[in-house]
Short mmCIF file of C-alpha atoms in Angstrom, two decimals:
data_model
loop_
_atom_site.label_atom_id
_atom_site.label_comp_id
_atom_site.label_asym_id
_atom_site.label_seq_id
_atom_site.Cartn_x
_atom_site.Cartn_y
_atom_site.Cartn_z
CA UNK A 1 87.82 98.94 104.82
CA UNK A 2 90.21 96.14 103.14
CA UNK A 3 93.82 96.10 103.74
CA UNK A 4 95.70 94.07 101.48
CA UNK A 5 98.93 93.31 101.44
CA UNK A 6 100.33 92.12 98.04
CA UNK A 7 103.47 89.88 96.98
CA UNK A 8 103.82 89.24 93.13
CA UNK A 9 103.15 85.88 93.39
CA UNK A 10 99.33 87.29 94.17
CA UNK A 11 98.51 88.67 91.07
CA UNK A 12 95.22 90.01 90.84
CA UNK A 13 94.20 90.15 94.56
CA UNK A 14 95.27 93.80 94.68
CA UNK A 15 94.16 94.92 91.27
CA UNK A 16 90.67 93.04 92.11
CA UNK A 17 90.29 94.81 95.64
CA UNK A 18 91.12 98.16 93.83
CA UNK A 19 88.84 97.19 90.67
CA UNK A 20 85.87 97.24 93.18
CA UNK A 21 86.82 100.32 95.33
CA UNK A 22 87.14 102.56 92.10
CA UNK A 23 83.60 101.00 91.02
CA UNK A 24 82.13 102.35 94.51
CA UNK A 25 84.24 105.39 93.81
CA UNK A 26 82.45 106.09 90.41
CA UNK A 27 79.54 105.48 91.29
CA UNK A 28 78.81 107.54 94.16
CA UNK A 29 79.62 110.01 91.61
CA UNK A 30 81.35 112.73 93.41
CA UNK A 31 83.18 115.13 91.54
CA UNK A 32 83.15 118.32 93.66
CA UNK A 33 84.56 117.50 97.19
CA UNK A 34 87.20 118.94 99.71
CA UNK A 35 90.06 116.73 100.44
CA UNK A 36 93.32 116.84 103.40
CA UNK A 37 96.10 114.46 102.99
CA UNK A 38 99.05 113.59 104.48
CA UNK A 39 101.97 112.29 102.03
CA UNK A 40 103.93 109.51 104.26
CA UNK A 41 107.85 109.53 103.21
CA UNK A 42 111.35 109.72 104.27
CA UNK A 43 110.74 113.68 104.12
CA UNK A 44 109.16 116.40 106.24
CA UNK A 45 105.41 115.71 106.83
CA UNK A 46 103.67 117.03 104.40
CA UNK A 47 100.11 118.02 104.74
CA UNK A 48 98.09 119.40 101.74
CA UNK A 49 94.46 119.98 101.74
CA UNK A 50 93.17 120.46 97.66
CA UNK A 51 89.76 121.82 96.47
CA UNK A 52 88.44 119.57 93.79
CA UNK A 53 85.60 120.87 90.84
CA UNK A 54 84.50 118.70 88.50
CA UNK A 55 87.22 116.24 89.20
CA UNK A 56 89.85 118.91 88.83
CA UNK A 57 92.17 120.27 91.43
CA UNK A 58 91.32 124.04 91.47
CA UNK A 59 93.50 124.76 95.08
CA UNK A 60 96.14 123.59 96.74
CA UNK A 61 96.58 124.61 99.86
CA UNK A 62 99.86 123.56 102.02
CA UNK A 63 99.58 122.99 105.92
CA UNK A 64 103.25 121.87 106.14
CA UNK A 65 106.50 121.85 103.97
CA UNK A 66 105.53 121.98 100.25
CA UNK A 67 107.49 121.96 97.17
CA UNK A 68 105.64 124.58 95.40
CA UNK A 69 105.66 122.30 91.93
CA UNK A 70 103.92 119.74 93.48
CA UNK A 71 100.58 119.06 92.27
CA UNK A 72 97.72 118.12 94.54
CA UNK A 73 96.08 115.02 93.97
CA UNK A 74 92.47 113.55 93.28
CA UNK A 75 90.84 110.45 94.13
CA UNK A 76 91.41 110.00 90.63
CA UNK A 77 95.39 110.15 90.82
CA UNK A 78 95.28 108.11 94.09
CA UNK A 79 93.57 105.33 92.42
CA UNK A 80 96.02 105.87 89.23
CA UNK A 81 99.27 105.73 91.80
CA UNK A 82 98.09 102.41 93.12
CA UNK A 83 97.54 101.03 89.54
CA UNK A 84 100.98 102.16 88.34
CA UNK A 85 102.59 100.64 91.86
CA UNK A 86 100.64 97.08 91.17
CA UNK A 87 101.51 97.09 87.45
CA UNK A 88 104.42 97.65 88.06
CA UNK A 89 105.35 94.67 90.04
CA UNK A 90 105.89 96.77 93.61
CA UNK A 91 107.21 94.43 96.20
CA UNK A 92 103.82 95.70 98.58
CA UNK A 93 101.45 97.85 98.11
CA UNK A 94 98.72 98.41 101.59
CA UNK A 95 95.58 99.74 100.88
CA UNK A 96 92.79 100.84 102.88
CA UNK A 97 89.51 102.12 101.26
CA UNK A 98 86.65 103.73 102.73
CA UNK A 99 84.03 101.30 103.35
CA UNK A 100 80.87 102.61 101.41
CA UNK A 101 82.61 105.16 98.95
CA UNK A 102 85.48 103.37 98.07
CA UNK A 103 88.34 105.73 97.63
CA UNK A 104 91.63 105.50 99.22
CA UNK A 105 92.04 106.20 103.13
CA UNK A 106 95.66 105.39 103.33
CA UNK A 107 98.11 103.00 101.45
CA UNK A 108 101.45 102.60 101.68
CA UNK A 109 103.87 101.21 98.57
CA UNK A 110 107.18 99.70 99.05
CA UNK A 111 108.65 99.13 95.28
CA UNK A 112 111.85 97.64 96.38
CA UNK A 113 113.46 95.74 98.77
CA UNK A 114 116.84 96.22 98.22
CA UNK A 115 116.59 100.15 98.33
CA UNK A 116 116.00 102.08 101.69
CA UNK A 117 113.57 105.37 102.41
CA UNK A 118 111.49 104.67 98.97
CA UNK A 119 108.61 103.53 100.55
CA UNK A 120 105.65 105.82 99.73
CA UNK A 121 102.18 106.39 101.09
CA UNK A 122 99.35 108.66 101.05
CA UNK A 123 96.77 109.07 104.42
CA UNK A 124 93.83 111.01 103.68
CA UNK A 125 92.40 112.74 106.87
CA UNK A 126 89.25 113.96 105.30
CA UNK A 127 87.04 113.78 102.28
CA UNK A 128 84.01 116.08 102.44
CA UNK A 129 81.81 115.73 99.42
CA UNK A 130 80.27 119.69 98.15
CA UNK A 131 76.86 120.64 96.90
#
């Protein structure tokens, strides 16, 4: 896994490390797979395992507190959180990624210094690949 923490005067270092772990991600070409996360906040623990078909959350099931409006997220919308959170100048962003597949085991994004409890991150507990 690579964990890398990321100022903004290290452009690119992120956005490269992420380039390559969405590569792996695409091409081990997994689009139907079981996933259990845990969403890491200033809020009750939140635990939500999602059934994903042809890259497409079809179930969302909560094993903790869960504002029923919340959508369950893909690899895809991990990767796409991380993108917005680099673009967008956050003051770190900590990623892990698994090793040979290349999604996103757990990051953690702090956008601001200045404001308290905003700090975000995602923890994936398992990813089991169907069919």
């Amino acid at each position: 896994p690579t964990a890398t923490p990321t100022e903004p005067s290290e452009p690119g270092s992120t956005s490269s490390d992420l380039d390559q772990a969405e590569a792996r991600w695409e091409a081990a070409d997994i689009a139907d797979y079981d996933m259990t996360y845990r969403e890491v906040c200033f809020c009750p623990e939140i635990r939500i395992m999602v059934t994903v078909r042809d890259g497409q959350v079809t179930e969302t099931v909560s094993l903790g507190e869960l504002d029923p409006d919340r959508p369950g997220r893909t690899v895809e919308t991990l990767f796409a959180e991380l993108r917005q959170a680099i673009d967008e100048g956050a003051v770190s962003v900590n990623v892990e990624y698994h090793p040979d597949l290349g999604y996103p085991t757990a990051y953690f994004i702090d956008f601001s210094e200045q404001i308290a409890d905003e700090e975000f991150g995602i923890t994936v507990e398992s990813l089991t690949p169907v069919g």
